[in-house]
mmCIF file of C-alpha atoms in Angstrom:
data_model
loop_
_atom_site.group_PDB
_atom_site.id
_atom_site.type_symbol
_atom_site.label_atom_id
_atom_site.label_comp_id
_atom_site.label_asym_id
_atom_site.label_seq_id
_atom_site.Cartn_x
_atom_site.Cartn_y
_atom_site.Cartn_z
ATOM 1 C CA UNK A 42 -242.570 -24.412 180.972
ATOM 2 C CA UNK A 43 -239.042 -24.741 179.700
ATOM 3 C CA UNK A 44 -240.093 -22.649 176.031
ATOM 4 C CA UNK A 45 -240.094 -19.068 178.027
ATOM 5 C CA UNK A 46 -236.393 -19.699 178.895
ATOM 6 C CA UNK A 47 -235.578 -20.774 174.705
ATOM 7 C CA UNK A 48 -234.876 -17.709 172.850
ATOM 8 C CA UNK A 49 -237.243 -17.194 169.589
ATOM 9 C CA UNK A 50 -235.233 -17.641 166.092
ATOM 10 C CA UNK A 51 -236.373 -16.340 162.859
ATOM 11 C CA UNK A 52 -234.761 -15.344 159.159
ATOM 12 C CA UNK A 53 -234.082 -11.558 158.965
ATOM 13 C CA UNK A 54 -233.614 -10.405 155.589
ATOM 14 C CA UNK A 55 -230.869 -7.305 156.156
ATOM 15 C CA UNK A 56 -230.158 -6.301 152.890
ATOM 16 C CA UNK A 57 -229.625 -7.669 149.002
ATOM 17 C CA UNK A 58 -229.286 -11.001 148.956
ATOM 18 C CA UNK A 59 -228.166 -11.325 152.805
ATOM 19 C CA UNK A 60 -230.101 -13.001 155.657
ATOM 20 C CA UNK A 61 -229.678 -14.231 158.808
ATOM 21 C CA UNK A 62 -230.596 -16.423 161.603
ATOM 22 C CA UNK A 63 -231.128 -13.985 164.481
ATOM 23 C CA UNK A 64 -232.950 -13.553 167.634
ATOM 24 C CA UNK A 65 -237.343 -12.203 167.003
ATOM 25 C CA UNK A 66 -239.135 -11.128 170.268
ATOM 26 C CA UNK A 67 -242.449 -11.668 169.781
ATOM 27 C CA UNK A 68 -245.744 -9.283 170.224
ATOM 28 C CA UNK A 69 -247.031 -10.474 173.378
ATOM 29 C CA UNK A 70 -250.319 -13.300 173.212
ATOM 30 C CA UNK A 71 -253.795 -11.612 173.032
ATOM 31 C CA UNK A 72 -257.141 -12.979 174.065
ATOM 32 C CA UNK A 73 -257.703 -13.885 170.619
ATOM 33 C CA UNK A 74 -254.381 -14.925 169.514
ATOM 34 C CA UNK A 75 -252.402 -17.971 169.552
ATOM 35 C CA UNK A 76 -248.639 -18.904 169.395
ATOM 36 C CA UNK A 77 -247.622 -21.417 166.865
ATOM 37 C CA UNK A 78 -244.470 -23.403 166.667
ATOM 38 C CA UNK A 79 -243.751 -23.368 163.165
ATOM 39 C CA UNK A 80 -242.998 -26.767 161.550
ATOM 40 C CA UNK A 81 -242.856 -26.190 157.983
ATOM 41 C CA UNK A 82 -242.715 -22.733 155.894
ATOM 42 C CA UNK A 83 -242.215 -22.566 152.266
ATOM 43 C CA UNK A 84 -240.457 -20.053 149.710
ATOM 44 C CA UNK A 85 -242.419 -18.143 147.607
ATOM 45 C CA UNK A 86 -241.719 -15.993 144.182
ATOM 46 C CA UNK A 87 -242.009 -12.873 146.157
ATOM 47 C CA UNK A 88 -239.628 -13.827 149.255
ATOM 48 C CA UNK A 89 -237.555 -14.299 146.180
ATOM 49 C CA UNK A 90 -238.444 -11.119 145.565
ATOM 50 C CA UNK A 91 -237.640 -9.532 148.407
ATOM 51 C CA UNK A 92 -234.184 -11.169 148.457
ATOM 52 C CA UNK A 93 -233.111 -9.908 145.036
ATOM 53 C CA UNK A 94 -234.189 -6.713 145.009
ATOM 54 C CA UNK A 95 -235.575 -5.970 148.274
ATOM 55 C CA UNK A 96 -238.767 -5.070 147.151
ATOM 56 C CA UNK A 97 -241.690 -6.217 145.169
ATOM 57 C CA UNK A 98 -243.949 -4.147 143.139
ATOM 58 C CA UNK A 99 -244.790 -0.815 145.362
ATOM 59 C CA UNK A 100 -243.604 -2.644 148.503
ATOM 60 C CA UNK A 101 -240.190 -1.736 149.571
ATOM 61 C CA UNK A 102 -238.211 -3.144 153.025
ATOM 62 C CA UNK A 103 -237.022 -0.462 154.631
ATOM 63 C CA UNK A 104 -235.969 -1.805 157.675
ATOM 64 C CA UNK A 105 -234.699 -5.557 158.905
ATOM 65 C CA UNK A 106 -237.600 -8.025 158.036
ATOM 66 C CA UNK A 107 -238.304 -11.702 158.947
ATOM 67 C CA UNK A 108 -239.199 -13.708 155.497
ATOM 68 C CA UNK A 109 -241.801 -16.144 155.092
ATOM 69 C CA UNK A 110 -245.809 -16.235 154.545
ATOM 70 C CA UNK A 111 -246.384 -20.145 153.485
ATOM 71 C CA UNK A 112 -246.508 -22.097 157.034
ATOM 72 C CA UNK A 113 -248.063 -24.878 159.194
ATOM 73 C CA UNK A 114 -246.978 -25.538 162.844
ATOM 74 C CA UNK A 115 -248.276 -26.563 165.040
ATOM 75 C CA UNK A 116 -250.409 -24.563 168.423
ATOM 76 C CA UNK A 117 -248.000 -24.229 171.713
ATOM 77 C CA UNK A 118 -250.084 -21.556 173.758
ATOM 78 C CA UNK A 119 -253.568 -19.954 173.311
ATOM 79 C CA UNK A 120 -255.306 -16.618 174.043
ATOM 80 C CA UNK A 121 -258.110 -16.207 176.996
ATOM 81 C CA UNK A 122 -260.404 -16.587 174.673
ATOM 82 C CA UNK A 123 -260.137 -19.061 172.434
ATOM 83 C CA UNK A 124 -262.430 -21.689 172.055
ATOM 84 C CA UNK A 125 -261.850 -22.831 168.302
ATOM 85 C CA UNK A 126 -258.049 -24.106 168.937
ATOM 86 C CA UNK A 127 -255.933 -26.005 171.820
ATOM 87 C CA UNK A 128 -252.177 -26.729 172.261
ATOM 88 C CA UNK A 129 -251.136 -29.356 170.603
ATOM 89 C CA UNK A 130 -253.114 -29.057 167.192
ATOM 90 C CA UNK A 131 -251.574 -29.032 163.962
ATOM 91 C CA UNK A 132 -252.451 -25.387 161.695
ATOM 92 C CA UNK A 133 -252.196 -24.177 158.372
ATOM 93 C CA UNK A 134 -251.721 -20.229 158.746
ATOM 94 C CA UNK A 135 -253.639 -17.510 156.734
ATOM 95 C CA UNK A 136 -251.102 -15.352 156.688
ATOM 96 C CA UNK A 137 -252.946 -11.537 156.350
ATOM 97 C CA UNK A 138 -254.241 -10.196 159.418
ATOM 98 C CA UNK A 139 -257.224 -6.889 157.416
ATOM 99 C CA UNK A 140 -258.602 -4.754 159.355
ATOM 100 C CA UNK A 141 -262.031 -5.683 159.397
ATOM 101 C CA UNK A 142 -263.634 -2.363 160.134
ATOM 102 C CA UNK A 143 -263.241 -0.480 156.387
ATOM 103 C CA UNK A 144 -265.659 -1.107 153.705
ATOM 104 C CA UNK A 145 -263.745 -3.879 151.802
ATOM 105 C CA UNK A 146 -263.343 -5.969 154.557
ATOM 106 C CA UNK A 147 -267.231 -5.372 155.704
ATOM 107 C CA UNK A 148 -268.236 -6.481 151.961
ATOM 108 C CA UNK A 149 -265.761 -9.762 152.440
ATOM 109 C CA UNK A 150 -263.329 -8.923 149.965
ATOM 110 C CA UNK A 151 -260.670 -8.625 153.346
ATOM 111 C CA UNK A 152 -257.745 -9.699 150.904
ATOM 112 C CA UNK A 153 -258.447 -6.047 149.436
ATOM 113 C CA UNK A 154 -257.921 -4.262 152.271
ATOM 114 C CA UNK A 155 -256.031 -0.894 152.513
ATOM 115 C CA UNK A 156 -254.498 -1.636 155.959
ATOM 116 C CA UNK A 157 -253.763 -5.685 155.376
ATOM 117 C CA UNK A 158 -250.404 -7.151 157.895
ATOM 118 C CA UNK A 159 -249.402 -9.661 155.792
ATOM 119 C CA UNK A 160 -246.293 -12.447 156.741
ATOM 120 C CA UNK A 161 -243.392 -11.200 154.848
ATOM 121 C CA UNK A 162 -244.544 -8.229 153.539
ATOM 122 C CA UNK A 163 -243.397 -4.942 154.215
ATOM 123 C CA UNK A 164 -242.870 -3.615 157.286
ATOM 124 C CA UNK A 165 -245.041 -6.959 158.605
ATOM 125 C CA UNK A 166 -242.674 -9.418 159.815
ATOM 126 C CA UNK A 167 -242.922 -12.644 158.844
ATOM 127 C CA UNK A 168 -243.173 -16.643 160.132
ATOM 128 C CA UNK A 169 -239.664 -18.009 158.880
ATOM 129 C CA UNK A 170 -239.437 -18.287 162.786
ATOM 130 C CA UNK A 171 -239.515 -20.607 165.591
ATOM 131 C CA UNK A 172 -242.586 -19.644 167.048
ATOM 132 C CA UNK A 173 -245.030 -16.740 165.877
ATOM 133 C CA UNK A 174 -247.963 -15.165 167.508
ATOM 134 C CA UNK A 175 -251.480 -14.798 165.179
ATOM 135 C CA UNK A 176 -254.979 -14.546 165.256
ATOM 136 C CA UNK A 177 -257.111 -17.898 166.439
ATOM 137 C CA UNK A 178 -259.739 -17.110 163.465
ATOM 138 C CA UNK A 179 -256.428 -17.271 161.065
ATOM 139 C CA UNK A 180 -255.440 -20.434 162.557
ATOM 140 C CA UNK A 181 -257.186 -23.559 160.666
ATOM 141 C CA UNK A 182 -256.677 -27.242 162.212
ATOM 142 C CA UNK A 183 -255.526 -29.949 159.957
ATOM 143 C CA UNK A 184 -257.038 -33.455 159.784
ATOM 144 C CA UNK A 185 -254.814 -36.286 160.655
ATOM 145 C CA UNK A 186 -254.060 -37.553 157.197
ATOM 146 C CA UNK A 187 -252.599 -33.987 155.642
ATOM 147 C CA UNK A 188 -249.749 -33.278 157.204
ATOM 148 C CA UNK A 189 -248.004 -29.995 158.233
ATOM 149 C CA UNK A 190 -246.300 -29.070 154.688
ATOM 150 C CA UNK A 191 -249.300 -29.453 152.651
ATOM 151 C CA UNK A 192 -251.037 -27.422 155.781
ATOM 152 C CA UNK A 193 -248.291 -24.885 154.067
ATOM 153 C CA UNK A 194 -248.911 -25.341 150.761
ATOM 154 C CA UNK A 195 -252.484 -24.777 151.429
ATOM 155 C CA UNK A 196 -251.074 -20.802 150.718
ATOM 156 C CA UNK A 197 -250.023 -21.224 147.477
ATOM 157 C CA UNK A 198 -252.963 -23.167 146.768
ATOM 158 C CA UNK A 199 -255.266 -20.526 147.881
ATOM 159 C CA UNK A 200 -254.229 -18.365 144.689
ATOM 160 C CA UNK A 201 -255.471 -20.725 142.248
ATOM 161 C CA UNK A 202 -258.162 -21.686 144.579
ATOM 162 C CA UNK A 203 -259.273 -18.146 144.740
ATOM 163 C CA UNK A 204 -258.668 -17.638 140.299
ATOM 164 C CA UNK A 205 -261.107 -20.522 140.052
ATOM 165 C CA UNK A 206 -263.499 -19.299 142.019
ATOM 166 C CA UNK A 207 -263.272 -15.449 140.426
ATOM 167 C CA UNK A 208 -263.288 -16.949 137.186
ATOM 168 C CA UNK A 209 -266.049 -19.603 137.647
ATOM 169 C CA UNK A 210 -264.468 -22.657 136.954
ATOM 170 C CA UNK A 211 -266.748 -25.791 136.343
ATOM 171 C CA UNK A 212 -267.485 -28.979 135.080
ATOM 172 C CA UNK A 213 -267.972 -27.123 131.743
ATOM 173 C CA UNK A 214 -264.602 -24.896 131.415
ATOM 174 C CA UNK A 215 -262.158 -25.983 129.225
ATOM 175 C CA UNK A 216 -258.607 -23.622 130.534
ATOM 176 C CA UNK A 217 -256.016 -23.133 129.113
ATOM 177 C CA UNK A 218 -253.078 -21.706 131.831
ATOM 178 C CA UNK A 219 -250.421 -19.841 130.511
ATOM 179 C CA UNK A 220 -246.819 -20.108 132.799
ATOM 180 C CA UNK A 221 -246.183 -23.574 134.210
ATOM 181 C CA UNK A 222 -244.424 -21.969 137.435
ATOM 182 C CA UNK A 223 -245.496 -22.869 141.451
ATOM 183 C CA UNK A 224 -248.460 -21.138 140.635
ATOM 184 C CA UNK A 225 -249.802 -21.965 137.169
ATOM 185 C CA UNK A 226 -249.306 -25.585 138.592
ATOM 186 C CA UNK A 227 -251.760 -24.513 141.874
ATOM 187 C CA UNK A 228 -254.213 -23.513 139.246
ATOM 188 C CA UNK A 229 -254.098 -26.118 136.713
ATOM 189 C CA UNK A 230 -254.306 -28.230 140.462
ATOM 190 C CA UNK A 231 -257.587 -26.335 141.571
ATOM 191 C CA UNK A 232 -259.143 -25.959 138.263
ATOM 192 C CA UNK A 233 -259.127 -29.697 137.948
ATOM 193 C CA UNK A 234 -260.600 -29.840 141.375
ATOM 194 C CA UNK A 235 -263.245 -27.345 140.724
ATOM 195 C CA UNK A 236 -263.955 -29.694 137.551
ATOM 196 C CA UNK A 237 -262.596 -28.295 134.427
ATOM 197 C CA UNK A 238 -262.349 -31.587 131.675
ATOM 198 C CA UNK A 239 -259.985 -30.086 130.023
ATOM 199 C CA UNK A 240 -256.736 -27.692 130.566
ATOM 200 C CA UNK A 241 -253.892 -27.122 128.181
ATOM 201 C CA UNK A 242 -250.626 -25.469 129.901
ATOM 202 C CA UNK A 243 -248.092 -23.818 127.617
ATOM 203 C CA UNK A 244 -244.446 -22.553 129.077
ATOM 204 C CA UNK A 245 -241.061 -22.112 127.447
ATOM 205 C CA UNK A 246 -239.818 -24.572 129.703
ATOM 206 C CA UNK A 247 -239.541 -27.906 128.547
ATOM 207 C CA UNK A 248 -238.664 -29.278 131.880
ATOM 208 C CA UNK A 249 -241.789 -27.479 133.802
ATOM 209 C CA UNK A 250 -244.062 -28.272 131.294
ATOM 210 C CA UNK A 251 -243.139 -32.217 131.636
ATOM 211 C CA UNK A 252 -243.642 -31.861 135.363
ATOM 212 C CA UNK A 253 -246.867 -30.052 134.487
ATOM 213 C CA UNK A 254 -247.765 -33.143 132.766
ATOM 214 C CA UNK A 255 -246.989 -35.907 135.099
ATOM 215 C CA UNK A 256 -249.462 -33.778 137.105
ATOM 216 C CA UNK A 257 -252.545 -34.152 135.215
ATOM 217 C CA UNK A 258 -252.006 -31.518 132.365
ATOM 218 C CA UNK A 259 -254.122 -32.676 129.134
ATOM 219 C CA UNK A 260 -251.514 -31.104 126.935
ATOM 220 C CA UNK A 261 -249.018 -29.176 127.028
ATOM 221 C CA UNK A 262 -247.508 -26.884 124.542
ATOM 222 C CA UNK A 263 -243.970 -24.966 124.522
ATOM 223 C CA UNK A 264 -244.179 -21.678 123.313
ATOM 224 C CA UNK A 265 -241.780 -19.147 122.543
ATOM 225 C CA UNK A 266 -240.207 -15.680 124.683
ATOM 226 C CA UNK A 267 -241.339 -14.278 121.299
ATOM 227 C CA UNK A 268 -244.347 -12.105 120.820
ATOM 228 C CA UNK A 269 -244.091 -12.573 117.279
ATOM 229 C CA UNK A 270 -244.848 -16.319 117.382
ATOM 230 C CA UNK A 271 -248.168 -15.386 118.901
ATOM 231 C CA UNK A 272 -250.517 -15.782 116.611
ATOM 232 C CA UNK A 273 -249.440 -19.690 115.599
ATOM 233 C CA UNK A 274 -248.789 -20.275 119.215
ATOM 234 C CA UNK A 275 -252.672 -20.071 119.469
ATOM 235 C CA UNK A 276 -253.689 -21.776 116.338
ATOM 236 C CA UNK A 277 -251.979 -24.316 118.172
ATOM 237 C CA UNK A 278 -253.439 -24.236 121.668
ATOM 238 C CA UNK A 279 -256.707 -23.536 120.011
ATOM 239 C CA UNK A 280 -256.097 -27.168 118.259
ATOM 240 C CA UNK A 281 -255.396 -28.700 121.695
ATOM 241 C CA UNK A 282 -258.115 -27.619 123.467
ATOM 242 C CA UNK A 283 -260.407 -28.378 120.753
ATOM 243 C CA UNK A 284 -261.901 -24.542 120.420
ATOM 244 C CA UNK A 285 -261.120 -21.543 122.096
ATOM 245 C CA UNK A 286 -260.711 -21.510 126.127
ATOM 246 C CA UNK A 287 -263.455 -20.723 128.103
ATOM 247 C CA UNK A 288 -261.206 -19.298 130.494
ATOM 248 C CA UNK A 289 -257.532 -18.654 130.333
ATOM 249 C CA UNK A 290 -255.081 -17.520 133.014
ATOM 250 C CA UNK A 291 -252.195 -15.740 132.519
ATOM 251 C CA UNK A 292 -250.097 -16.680 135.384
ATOM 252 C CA UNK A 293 -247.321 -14.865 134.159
ATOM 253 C CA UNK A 294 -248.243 -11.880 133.631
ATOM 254 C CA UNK A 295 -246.255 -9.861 130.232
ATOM 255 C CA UNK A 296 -247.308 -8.163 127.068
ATOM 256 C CA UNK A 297 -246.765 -11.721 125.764
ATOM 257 C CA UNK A 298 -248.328 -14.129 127.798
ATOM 258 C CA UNK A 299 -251.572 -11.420 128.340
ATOM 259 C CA UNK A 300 -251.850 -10.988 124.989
ATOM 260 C CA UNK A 301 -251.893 -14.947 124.049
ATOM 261 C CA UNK A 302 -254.388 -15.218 126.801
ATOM 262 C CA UNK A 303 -256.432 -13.075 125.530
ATOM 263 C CA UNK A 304 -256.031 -14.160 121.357
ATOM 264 C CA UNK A 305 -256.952 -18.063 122.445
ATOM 265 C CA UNK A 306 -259.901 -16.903 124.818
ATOM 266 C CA UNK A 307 -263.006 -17.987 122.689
ATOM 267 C CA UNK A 308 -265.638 -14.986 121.940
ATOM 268 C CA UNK A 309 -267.265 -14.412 125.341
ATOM 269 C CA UNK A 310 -264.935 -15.849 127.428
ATOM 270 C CA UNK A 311 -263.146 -14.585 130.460
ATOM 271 C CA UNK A 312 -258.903 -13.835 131.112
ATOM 272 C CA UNK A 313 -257.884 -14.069 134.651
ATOM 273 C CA UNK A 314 -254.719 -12.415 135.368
ATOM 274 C CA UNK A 315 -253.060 -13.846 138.191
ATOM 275 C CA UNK A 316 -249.388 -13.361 137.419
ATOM 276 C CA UNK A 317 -248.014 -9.906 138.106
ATOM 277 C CA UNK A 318 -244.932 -9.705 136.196
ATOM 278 C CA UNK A 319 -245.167 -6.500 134.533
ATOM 279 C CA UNK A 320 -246.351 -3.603 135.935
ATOM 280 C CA UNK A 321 -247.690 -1.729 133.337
ATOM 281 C CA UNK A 322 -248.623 -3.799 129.140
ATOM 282 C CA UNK A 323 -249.453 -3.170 125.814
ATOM 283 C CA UNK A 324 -252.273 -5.446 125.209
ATOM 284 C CA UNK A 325 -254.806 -5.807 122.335
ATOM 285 C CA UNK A 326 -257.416 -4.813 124.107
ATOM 286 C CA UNK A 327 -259.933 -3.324 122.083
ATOM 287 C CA UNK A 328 -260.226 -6.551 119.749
ATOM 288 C CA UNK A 329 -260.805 -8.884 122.930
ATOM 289 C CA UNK A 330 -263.317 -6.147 123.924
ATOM 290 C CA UNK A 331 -265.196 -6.615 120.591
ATOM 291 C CA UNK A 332 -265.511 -10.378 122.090
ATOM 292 C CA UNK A 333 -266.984 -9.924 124.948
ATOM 293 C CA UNK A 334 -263.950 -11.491 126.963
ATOM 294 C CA UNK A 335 -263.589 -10.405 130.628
ATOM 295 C CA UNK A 336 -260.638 -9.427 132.220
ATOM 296 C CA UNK A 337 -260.328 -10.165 136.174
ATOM 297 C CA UNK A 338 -257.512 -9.442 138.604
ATOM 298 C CA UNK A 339 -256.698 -11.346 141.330
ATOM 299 C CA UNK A 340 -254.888 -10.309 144.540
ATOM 300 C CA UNK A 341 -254.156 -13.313 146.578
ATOM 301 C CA UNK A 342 -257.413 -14.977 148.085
ATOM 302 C CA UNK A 343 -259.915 -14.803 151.133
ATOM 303 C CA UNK A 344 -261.638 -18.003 152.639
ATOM 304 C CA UNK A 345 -260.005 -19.964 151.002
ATOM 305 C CA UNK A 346 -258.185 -22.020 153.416
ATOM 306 C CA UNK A 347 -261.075 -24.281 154.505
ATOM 307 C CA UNK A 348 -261.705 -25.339 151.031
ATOM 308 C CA UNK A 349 -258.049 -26.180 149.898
ATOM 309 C CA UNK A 350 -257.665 -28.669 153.124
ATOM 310 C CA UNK A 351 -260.905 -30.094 152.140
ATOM 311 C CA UNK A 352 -259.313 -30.862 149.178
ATOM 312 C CA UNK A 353 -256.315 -32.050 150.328
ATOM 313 C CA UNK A 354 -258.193 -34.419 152.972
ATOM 314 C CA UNK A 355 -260.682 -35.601 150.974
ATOM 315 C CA UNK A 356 -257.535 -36.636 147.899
ATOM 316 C CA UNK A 357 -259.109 -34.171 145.813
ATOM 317 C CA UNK A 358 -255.604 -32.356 145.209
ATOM 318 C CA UNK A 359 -252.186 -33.331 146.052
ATOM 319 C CA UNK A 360 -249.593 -30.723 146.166
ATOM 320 C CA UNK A 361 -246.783 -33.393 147.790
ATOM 321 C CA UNK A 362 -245.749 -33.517 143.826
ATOM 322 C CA UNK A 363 -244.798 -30.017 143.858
ATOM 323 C CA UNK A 364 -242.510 -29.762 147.383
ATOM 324 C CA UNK A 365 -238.933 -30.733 145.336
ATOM 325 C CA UNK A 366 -236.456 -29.363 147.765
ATOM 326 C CA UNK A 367 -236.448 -29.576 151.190
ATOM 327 C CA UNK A 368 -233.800 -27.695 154.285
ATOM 328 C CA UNK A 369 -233.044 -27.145 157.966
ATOM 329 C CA UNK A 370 -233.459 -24.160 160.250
ATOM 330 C CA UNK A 371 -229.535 -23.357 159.886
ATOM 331 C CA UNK A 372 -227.996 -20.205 158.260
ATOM 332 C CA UNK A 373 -226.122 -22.504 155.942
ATOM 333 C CA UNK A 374 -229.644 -24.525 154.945
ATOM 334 C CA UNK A 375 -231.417 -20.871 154.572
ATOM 335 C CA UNK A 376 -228.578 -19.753 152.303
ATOM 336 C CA UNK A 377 -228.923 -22.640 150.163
ATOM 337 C CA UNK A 378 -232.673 -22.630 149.870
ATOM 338 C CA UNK A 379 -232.962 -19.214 148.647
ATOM 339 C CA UNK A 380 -230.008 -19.654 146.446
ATOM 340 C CA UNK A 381 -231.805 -22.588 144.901
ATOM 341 C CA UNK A 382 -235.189 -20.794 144.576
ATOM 342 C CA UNK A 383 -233.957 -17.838 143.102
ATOM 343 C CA UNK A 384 -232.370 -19.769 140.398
ATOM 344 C CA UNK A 385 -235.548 -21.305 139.066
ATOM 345 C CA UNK A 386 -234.581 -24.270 137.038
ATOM 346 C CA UNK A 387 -235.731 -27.618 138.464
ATOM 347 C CA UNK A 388 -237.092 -25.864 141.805
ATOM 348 C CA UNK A 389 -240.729 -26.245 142.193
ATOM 349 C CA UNK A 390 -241.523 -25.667 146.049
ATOM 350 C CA UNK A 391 -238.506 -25.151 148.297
ATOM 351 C CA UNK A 392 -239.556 -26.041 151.714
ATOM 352 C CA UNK A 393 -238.149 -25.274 155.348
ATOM 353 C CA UNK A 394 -238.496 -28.392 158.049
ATOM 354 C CA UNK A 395 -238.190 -26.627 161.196
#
């Protein structure tokens, strides 16, 4: 086996705005775990995160961290005992590793738990790597016609797939999704998918919001950064969804975008906030309590996986759309990528081929 002798690679993030290609000894293989050559990894808001500012929300790198959380690769060596997996097969990664034993993660809602290693996240390091080590049960094998970076986009995917299924998305929900970003377009992608006949998106981007079209949007509306232009901003979004939403989702996440969410949510509807931009709002709550409207939080997703490569085998939902840039494995290709993504503008997905 000539892969002992190669030494492992992965993206360190050392400091603002600085990472490098350097060497990443692995955690040796468990019984349970397999090692993964990773194929394709993409960029997400909160590597970008990470990269600015070297933290995101309460968690802060402290210490030299490898980036990355969206990945496919595909399965080089596995654990005593696994059954589920063999070398060779191509896997979409779920990227948190709970702890299974405290109450959350006995109830199911694992993506809550306390003690969560997740890719990329504080101190856990993460699978912008050649090869990583992970748990067999995380590990989910693609079929043969959805290939290895929608495997990776099957993370990104999981968000929306997981605000659809917290807010009940069906056949019956007109939504209106508020932030036309990586993941508004995941959610206006999943609540079509779940069935929703009609979804309005509204951004201040012009450029996003025509993309958001091309991929299936009913309308779209361009709002302002204003918080003044609310209240006509929802006259008009009222207008194009016919009514007021039955759901809305504020994948944004300001006093702004919340409080639009909440002002075109029709009287008994629901508000799912899935963009954490600010950490703290001042919302009109009490009137969209008077409603009836429910507010739910999401914090990324749990089984989820299974059902996004369902839909992405069975044509359901294509993501290929959204993967606009794509780089090498090199320190100049890494530079560029995040430079790109942390720019925003035309930059949808930004994709590693490894």
């Amino acid at each position: 086996m000539g892969e002992e002798s190669e030494e492992n690679l992965a993206v360190w993030l050392l400091g603002v705005r600085t990472l490098k290609i350097q060497p990443y000894t692995l955690s040796p293989l468990g019984p349970r775990d397999v090692k993964v050559r990773m194929k394709a990894v993409g960029i997400c808001g909160s590597d970008v995160h990470h990269f600015k500012n070297m933290r995101v929300a309460n968690f802060v790198v402290k210490k030299p961290m490898v980036m990355g959380h969206e990945c496919a690769g595909i399965i080089e060596e596995i654990g005593s005992q696994v059954k589920s997996l063999a070398v060779g097969d191509r896997v979409a990664l779920e990227p948190g590793i709970s702890c299974r034993k405290c109450c959350l993660c006995k109830n199911g809602r694992y993506n809550l738990c306390p003690d969560m290693k997740f890719f990329g996240s504080p101190p856990t390091n993460g699978s912008l790597a050649n090869l990583v080590v992970h748990p067999a049960n995380l590990c989910f094998k693609l079929p043969d016609n959805v290939s290895l970076e929608e495997g990776a986009m099957c993370e990104p995917l999981s968000v929306g797939v997981h605000a659809c299924r917290r807010a009940g998305i069906c056949p019956e929900t007109k939504a209106l999704i508020v932030g036309a970003g990586p993941i508004g377009l995941v959610s206006m992608l999943a609540a079509r998918a779940f069935g929703a006949p009609r979804i309005v998106i509204v951004d201040i981007d012009e450029r996003r919001l025509s993309f958001a079209k091309d991929l299936g949007a009913d309308q779209t509306i361009q709002v302002s950064k204003n918080i003044q232009d609310v209240r006509e901003e929802v006259v008009k979004i009222q207008n194009a969804i016919g009514a007021g939403a039955d759901v809305s989702f504020d994948c944004v996440g300001f006093d702004k975008t919340m409080t639009m969410a909440l002002d075109a949510t029709r009287a008994g509807g629901k508000v799912c906030l899935v963009g954490l931009g600010q950490s703290e709002m001042n919302l009109p709550l009490t009137p969209a309590a008077a409603r009836e409207i429910d507010v739910i939080g999401i914090f990324r997703y749990r089984n989820t996986w299974p059902l996004c490569i369902e839909f992405l085998r069975a044509g359901k939902i294509d993501v290929k759309p959204l993967i606009t840039h794509r780089f090498s494995f090199t320190q100049q290709g890494v530079e560029e990528a995040f430079e790109i993504s942390s720019q925003g503008g035309n930059a949808i997905k930004v994709m590693f081929n490894l």
